[in-house]
mmCIF file of C-alpha atoms in Angstrom:
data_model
loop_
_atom_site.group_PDB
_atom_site.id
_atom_site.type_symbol
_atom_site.label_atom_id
_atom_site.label_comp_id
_atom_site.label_asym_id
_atom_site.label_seq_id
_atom_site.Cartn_x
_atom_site.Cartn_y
_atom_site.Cartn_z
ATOM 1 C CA UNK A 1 64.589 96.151 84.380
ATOM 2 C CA UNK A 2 61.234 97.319 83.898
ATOM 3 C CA UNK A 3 58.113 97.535 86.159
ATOM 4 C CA UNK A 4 55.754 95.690 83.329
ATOM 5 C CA UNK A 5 57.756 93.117 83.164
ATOM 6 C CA UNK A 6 57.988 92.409 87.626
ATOM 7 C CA UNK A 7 54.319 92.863 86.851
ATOM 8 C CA UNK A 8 53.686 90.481 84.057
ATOM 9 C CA UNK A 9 55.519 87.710 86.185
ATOM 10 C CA UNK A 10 54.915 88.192 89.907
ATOM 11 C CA UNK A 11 53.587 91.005 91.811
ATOM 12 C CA UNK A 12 56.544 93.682 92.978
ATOM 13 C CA UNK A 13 55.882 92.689 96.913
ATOM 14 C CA UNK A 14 57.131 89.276 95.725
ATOM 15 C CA UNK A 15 59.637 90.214 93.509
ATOM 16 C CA UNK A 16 61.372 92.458 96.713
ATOM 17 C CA UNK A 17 60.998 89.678 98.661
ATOM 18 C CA UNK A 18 64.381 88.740 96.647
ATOM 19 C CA UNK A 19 66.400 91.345 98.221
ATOM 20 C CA UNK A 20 66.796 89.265 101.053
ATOM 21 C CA UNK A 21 68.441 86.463 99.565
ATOM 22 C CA UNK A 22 71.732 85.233 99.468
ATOM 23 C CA UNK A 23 71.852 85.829 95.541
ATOM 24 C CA UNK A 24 71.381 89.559 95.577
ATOM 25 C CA UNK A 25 73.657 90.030 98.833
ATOM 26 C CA UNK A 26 76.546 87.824 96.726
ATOM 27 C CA UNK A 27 76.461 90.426 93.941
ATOM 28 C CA UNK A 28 76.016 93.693 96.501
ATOM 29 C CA UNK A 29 79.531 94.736 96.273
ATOM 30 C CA UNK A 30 81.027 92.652 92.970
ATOM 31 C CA UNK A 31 82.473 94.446 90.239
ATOM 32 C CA UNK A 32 82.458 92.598 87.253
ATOM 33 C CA UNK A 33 82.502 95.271 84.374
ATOM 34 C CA UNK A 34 85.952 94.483 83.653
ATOM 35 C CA UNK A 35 84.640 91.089 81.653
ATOM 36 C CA UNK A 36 83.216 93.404 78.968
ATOM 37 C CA UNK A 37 86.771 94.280 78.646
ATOM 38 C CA UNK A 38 87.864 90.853 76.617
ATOM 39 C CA UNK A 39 88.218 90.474 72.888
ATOM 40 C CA UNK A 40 86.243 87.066 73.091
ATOM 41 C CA UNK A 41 83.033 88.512 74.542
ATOM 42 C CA UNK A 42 83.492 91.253 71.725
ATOM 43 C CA UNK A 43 80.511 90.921 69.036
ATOM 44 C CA UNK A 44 81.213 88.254 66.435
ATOM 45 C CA UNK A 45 82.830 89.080 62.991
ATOM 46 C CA UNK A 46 79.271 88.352 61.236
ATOM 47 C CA UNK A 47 77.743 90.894 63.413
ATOM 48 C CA UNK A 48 76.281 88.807 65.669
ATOM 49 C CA UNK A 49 75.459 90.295 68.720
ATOM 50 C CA UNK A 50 74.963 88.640 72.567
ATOM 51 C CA UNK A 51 71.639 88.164 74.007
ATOM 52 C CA UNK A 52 72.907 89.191 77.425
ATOM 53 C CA UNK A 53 75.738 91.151 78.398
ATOM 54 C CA UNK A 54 79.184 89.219 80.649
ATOM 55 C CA UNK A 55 78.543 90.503 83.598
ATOM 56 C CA UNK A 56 74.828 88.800 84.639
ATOM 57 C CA UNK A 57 75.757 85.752 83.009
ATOM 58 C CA UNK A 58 78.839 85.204 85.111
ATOM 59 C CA UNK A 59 76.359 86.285 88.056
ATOM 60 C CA UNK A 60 74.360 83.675 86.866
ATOM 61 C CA UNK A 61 77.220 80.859 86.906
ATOM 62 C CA UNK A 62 78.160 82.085 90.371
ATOM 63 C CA UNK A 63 74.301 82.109 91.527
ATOM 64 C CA UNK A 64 74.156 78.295 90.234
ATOM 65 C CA UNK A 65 77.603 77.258 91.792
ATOM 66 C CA UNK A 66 76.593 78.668 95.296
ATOM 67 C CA UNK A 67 73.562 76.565 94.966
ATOM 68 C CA UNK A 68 75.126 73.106 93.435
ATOM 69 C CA UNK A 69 73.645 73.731 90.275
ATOM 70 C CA UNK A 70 76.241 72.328 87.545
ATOM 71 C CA UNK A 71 76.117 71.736 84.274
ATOM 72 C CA UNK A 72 74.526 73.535 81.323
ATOM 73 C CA UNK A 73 71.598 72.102 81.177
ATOM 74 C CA UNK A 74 70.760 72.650 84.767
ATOM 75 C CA UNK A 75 72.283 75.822 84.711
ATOM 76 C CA UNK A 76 69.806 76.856 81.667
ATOM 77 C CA UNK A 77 67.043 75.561 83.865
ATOM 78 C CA UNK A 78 67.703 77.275 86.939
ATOM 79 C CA UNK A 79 67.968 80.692 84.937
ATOM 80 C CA UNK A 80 64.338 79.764 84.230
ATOM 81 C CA UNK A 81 63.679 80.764 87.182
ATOM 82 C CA UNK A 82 61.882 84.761 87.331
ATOM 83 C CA UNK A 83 63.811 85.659 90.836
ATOM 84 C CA UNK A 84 66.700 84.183 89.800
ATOM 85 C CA UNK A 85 66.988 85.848 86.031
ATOM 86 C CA UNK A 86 65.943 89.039 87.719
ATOM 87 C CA UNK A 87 68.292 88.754 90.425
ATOM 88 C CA UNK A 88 70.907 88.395 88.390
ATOM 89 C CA UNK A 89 70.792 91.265 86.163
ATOM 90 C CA UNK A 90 68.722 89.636 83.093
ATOM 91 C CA UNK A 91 66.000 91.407 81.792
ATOM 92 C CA UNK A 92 64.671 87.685 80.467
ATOM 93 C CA UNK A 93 65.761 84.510 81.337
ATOM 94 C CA UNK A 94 69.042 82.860 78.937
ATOM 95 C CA UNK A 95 68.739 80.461 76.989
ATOM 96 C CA UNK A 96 70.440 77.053 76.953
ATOM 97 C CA UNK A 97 72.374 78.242 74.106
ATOM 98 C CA UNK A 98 73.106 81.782 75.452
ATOM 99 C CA UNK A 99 74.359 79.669 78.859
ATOM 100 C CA UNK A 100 76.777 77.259 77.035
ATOM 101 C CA UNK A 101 77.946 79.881 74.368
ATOM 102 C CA UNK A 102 79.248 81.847 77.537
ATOM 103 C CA UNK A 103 80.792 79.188 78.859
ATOM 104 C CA UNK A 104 82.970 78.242 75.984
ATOM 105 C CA UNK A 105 83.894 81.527 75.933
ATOM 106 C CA UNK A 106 84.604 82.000 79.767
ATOM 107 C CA UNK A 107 87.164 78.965 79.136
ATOM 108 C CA UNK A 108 89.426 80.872 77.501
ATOM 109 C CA UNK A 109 90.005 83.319 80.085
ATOM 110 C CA UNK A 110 88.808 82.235 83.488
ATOM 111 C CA UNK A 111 91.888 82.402 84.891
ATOM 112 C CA UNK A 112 92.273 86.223 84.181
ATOM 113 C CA UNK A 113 88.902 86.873 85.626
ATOM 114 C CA UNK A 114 89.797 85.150 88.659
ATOM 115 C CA UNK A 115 93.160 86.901 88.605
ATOM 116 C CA UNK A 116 90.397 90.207 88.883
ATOM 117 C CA UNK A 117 89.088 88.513 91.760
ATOM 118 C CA UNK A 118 91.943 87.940 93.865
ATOM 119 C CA UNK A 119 93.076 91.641 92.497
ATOM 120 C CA UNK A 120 89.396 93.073 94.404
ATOM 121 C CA UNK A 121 90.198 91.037 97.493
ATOM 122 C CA UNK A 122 93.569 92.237 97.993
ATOM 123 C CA UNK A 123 92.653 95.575 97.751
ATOM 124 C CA UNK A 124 90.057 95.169 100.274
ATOM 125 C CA UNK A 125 93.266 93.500 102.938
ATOM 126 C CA UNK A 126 92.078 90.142 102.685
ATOM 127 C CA UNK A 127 95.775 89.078 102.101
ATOM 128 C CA UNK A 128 98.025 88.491 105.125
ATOM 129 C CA UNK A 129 101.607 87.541 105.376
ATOM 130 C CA UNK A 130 101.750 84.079 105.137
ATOM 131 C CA UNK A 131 101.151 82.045 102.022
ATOM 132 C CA UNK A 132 100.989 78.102 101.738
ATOM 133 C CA UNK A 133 100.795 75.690 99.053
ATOM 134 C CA UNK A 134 98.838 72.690 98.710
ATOM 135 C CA UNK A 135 97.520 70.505 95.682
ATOM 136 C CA UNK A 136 94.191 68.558 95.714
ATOM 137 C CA UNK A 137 92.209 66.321 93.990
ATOM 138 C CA UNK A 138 89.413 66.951 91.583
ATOM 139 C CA UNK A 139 87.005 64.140 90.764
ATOM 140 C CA UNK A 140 85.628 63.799 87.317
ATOM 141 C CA UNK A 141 82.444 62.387 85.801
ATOM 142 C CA UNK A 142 83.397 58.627 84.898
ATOM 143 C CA UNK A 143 82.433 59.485 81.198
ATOM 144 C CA UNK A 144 85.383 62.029 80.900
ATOM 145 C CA UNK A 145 87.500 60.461 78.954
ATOM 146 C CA UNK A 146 90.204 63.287 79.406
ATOM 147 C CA UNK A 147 90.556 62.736 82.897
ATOM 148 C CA UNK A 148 93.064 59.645 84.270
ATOM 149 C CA UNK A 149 93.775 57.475 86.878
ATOM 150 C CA UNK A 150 95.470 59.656 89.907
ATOM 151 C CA UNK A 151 96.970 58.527 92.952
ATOM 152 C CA UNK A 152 96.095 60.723 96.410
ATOM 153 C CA UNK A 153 98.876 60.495 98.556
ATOM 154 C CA UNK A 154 97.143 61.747 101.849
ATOM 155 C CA UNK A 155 93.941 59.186 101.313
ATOM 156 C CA UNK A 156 96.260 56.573 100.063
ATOM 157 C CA UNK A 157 93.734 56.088 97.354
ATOM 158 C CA UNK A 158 93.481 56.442 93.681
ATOM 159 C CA UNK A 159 90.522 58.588 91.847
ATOM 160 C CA UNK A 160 89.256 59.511 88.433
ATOM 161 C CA UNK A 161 90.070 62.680 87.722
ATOM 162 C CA UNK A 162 92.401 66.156 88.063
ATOM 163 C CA UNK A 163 94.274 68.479 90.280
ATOM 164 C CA UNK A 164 94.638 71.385 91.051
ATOM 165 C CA UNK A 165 97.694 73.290 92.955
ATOM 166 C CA UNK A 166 96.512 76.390 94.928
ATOM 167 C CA UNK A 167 97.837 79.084 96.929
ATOM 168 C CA UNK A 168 96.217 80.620 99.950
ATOM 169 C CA UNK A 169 96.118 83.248 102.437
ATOM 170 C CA UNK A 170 94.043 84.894 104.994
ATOM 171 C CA UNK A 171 90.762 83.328 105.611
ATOM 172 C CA UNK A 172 90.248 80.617 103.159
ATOM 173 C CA UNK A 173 91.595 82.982 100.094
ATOM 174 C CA UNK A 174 93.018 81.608 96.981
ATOM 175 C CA UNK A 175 95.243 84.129 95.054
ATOM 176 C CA UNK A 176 97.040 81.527 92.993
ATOM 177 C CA UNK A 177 96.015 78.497 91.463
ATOM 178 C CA UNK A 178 97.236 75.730 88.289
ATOM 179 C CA UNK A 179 94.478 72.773 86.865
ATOM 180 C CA UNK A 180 96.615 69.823 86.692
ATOM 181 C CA UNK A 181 96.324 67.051 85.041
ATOM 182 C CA UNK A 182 96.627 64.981 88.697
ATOM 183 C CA UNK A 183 96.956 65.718 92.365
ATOM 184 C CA UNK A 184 100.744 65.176 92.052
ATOM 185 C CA UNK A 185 101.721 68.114 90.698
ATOM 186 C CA UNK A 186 105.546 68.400 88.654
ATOM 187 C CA UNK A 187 108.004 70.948 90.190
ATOM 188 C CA UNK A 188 107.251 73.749 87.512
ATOM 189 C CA UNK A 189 103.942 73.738 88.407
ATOM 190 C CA UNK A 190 104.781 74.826 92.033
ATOM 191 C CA UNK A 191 107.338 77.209 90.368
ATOM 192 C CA UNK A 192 104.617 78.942 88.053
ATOM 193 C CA UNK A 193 101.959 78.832 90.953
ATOM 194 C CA UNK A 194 104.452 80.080 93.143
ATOM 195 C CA UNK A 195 105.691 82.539 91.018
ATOM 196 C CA UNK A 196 101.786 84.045 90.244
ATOM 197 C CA UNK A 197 101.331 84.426 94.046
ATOM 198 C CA UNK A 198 104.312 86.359 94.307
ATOM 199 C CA UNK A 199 103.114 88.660 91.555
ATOM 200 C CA UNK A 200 100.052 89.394 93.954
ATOM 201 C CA UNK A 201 101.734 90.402 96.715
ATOM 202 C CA UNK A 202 105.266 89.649 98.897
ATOM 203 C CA UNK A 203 104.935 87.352 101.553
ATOM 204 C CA UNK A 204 107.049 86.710 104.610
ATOM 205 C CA UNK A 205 106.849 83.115 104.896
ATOM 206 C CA UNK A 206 105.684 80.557 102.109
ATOM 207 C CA UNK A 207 104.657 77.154 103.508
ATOM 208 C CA UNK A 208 104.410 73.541 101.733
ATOM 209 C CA UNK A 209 104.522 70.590 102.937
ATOM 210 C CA UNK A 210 107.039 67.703 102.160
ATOM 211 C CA UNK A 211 106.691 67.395 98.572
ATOM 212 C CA UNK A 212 107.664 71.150 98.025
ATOM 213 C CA UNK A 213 111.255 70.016 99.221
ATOM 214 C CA UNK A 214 113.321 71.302 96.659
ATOM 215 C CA UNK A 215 116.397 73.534 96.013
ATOM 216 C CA UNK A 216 114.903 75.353 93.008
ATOM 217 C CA UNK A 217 111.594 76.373 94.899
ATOM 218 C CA UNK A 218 113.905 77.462 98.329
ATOM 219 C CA UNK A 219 116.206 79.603 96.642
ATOM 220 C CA UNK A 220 113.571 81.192 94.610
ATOM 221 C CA UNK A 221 111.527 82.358 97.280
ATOM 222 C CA UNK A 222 114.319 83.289 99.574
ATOM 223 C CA UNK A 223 116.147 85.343 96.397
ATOM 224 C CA UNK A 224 112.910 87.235 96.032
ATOM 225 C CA UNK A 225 112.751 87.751 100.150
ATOM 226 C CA UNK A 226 110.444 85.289 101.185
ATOM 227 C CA UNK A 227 111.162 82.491 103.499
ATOM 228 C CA UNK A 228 109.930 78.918 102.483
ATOM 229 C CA UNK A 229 109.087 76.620 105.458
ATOM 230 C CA UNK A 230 108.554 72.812 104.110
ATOM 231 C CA UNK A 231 109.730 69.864 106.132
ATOM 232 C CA UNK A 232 112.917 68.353 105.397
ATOM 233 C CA UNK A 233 112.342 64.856 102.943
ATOM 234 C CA UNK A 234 115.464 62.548 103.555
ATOM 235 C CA UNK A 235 114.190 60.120 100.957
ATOM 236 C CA UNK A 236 115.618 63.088 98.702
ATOM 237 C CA UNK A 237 119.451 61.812 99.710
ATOM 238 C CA UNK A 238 121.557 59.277 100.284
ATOM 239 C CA UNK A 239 123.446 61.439 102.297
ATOM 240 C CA UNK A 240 120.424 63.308 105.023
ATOM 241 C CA UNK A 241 120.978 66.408 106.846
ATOM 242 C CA UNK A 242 120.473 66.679 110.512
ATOM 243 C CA UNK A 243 117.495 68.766 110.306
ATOM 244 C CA UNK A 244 113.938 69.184 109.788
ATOM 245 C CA UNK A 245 112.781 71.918 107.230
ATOM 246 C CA UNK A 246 115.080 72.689 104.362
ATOM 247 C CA UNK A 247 115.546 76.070 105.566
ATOM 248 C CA UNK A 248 117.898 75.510 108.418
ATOM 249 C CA UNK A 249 120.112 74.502 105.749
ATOM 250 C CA UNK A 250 119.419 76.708 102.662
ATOM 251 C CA UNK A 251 119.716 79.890 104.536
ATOM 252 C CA UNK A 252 122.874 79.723 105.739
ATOM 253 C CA UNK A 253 123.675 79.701 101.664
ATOM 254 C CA UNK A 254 122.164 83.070 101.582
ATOM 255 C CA UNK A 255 123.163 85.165 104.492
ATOM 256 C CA UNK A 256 125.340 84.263 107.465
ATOM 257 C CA UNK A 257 123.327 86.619 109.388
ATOM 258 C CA UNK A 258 120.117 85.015 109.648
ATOM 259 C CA UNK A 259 119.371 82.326 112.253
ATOM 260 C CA UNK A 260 115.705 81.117 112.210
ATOM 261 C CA UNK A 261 115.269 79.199 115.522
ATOM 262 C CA UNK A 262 113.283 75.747 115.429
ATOM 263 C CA UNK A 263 110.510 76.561 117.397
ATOM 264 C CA UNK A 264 109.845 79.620 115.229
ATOM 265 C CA UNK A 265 109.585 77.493 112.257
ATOM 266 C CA UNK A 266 107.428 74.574 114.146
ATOM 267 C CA UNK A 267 104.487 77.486 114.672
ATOM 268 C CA UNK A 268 104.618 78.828 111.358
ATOM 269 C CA UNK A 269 104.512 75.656 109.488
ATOM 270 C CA UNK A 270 101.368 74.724 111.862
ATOM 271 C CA UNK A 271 99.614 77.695 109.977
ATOM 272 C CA UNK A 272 99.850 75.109 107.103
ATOM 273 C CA UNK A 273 96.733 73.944 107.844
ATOM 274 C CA UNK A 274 95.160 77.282 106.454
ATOM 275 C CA UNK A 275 95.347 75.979 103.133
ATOM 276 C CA UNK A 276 93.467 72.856 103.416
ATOM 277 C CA UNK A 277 90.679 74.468 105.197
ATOM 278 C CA UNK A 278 90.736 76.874 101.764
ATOM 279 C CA UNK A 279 90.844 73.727 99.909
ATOM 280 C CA UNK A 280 87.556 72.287 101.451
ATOM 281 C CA UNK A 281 86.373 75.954 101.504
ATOM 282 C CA UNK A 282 86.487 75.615 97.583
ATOM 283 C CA UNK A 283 85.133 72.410 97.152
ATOM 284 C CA UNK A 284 82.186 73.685 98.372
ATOM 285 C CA UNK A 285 82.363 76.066 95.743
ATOM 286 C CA UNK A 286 82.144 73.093 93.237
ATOM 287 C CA UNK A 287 85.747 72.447 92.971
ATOM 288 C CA UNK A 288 85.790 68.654 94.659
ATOM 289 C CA UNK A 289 83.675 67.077 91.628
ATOM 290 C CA UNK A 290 83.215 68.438 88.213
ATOM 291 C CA UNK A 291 80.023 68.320 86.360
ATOM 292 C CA UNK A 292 81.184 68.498 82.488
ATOM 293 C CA UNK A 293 83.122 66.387 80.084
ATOM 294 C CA UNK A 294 86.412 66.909 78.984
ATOM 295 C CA UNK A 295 89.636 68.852 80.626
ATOM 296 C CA UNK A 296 88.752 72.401 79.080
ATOM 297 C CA UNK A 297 85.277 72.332 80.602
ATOM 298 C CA UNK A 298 86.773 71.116 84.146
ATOM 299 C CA UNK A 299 89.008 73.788 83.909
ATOM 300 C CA UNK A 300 86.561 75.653 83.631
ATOM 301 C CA UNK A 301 84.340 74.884 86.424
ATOM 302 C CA UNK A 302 87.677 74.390 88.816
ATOM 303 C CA UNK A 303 88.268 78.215 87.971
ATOM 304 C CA UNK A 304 84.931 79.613 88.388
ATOM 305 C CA UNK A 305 84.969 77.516 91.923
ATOM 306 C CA UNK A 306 87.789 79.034 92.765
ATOM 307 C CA UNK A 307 86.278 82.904 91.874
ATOM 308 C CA UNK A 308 83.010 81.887 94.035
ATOM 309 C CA UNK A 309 85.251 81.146 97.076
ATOM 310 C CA UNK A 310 86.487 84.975 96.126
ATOM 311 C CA UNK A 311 83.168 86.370 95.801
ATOM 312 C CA UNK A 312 81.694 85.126 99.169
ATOM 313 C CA UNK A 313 84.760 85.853 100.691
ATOM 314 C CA UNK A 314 84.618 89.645 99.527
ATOM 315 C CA UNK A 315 80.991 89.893 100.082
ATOM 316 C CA UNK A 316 81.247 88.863 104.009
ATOM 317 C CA UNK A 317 84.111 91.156 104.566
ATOM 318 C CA UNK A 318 82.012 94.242 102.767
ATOM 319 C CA UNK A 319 78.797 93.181 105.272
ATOM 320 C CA UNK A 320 81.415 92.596 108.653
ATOM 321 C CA UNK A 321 81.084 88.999 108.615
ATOM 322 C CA UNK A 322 83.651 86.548 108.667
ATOM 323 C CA UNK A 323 85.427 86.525 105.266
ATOM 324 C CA UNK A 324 86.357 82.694 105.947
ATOM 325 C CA UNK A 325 82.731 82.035 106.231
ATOM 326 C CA UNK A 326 81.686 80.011 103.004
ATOM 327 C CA UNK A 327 78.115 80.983 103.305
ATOM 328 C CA UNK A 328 76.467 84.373 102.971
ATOM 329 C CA UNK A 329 74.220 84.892 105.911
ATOM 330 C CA UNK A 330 71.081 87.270 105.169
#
């Protein structure tokens, strides 16, 4: 960055002024070198080289989603903006085509940069014990012609749109996550979601609610040591257990030893609520409603909501404020 240009623009008192904004703090402690790292940000066969480097235009996509700017278009024309280009890292303001040529790249592998993310925020403890599972609705723009009818169970309501299954922990962290083509989610989803959390870190308890009543998912988790708590479903049967999470009955299948003793499974499914309250968290983010046509570019924007809710998260834990806070306070 260089003085003439702070000087050619605004005057370097009202450049600093900056500093204290919620854009500069969000990129404080954020590592994101590693996206130089992949093949499709490498230069272009022909030579072709990139107007601006990974790293401030992904700071630039975050700036934009922590201030409900979506879209390429708008996102070009916040950019325009000298405290924000500056803020960011740019040493001149992207274009419109520099902004969407980013994105389409970024598609490809925004779910290994978030994978970086939850890898930064589990080195810095934000992890804890307990991990739960939830799936939620993502409304599309009525023009997306990708996106279908979906039916939301817990609104009793049908939308136009996606879904996405997540998996939480901590304060409002996501570590795991699948875009889906609705909010009811097939059982291999929860098996590959559940299986990428696992890869993170081992759990002691793994909590779902009804709909993650299954054999497969149970004996998977408690083979690898874990201990799934999701209420019993009796529709499941025409023959129902006396019981209320599938658990009680699975475990005995596993070791005669263990006894897990209801009330001890009524207070840890109660933390279940920890992953709705991540779910809002990242529909703040920009998550709830996606701003682009088509599933690759709502993929897209689902993922880089879900690396915000990483970001802020990190950056309040590295300034001692509450890491479930979803808004930077400066």
């Amino acid at each position: 960055m260089h003085s003439a240009t702070l000087q050619e623009n605004h005057s370097i008192d009202s450049f600093f002024n900056v500093v204290e904004t919620a854009t500069l703090a969000l990129f404080e402690y954020l590592s994101l070198e590693f996206l130089d790292e992949f093949d499709v940000f490498a230069p272009a066969e022909t030579g072709r080289t990139r107007e601006h480097q990974p790293p401030e235009m992904m700071r630039g996509f975050l700036h934009c989603y922590y201030h409900d700017v979506y879209g390429i278009r708008p996102v070009a024309r916040e950019l325009q903006n000298t405290f924000v280009w500056l803020s960011c890292g740019f040493d001149r303001p992207p274009s419109r085509d520099a902004v969407d040529r980013f994105l389409t790249d970024l598609e490809h592998v925004v779910d290994e940069v978030f994978d970086h993310l939850v890898e930064q925020a589990a080195r810095r403890g934000l992890l804890d014990l307990t991990y739960s599972i939830d799936s939620t609705d993502v409304r599309a723009m009525p023009a997306d012609q990708d996106a279908s009818k979906c039916y939301d169970p817990t609104t009793e309501e049908y939308y136009h749109g996606y879904g996405c299954t997540i998996v939480s922990t901590g304060q409002k962290i996501p570590i795991a996550a699948e875009f889906t083509e609705s909010k009811q989610a097939p059982e291999e989803t929860a098996m590959r979601v559940t299986r990428d959390a696992l890869a993170v870190a081992q759990p002691i308890w793994m909590l779902g609610d009804s709909a993650y009543d299954t054999l497969d998912w149970h004996d998977y988790l408690l083979a690898a040591g874990v201990v799934p708590v999701a209420p019993y479903n009796a529709r499941n049967t025409d023959d129902p257990l006396d019981i209320e999470y599938r658990i009680e009955d699975r475990i005995t299948e596993h070791s005669a030893d263990i006894q897990l003793h209801q009330s001890t499974l009524d207070e840890t499914y109660n933390r279940r609520t920890g992953v709705e309250r991540t779910n809002e968290a990242v529909k703040n983010c920009g998550l709830g409603r996606t701003h682009a046509r088509g599933r690759v570019h709502a993929r897209a924007q689902v993922f880089l909501a879900l690396c915000l809710r990483l970001v802020v998260a990190i950056t309040n834990d590295e300034r001692g404020d509450n890491p479930g806070s979803t808004i930077i306070t400066v």
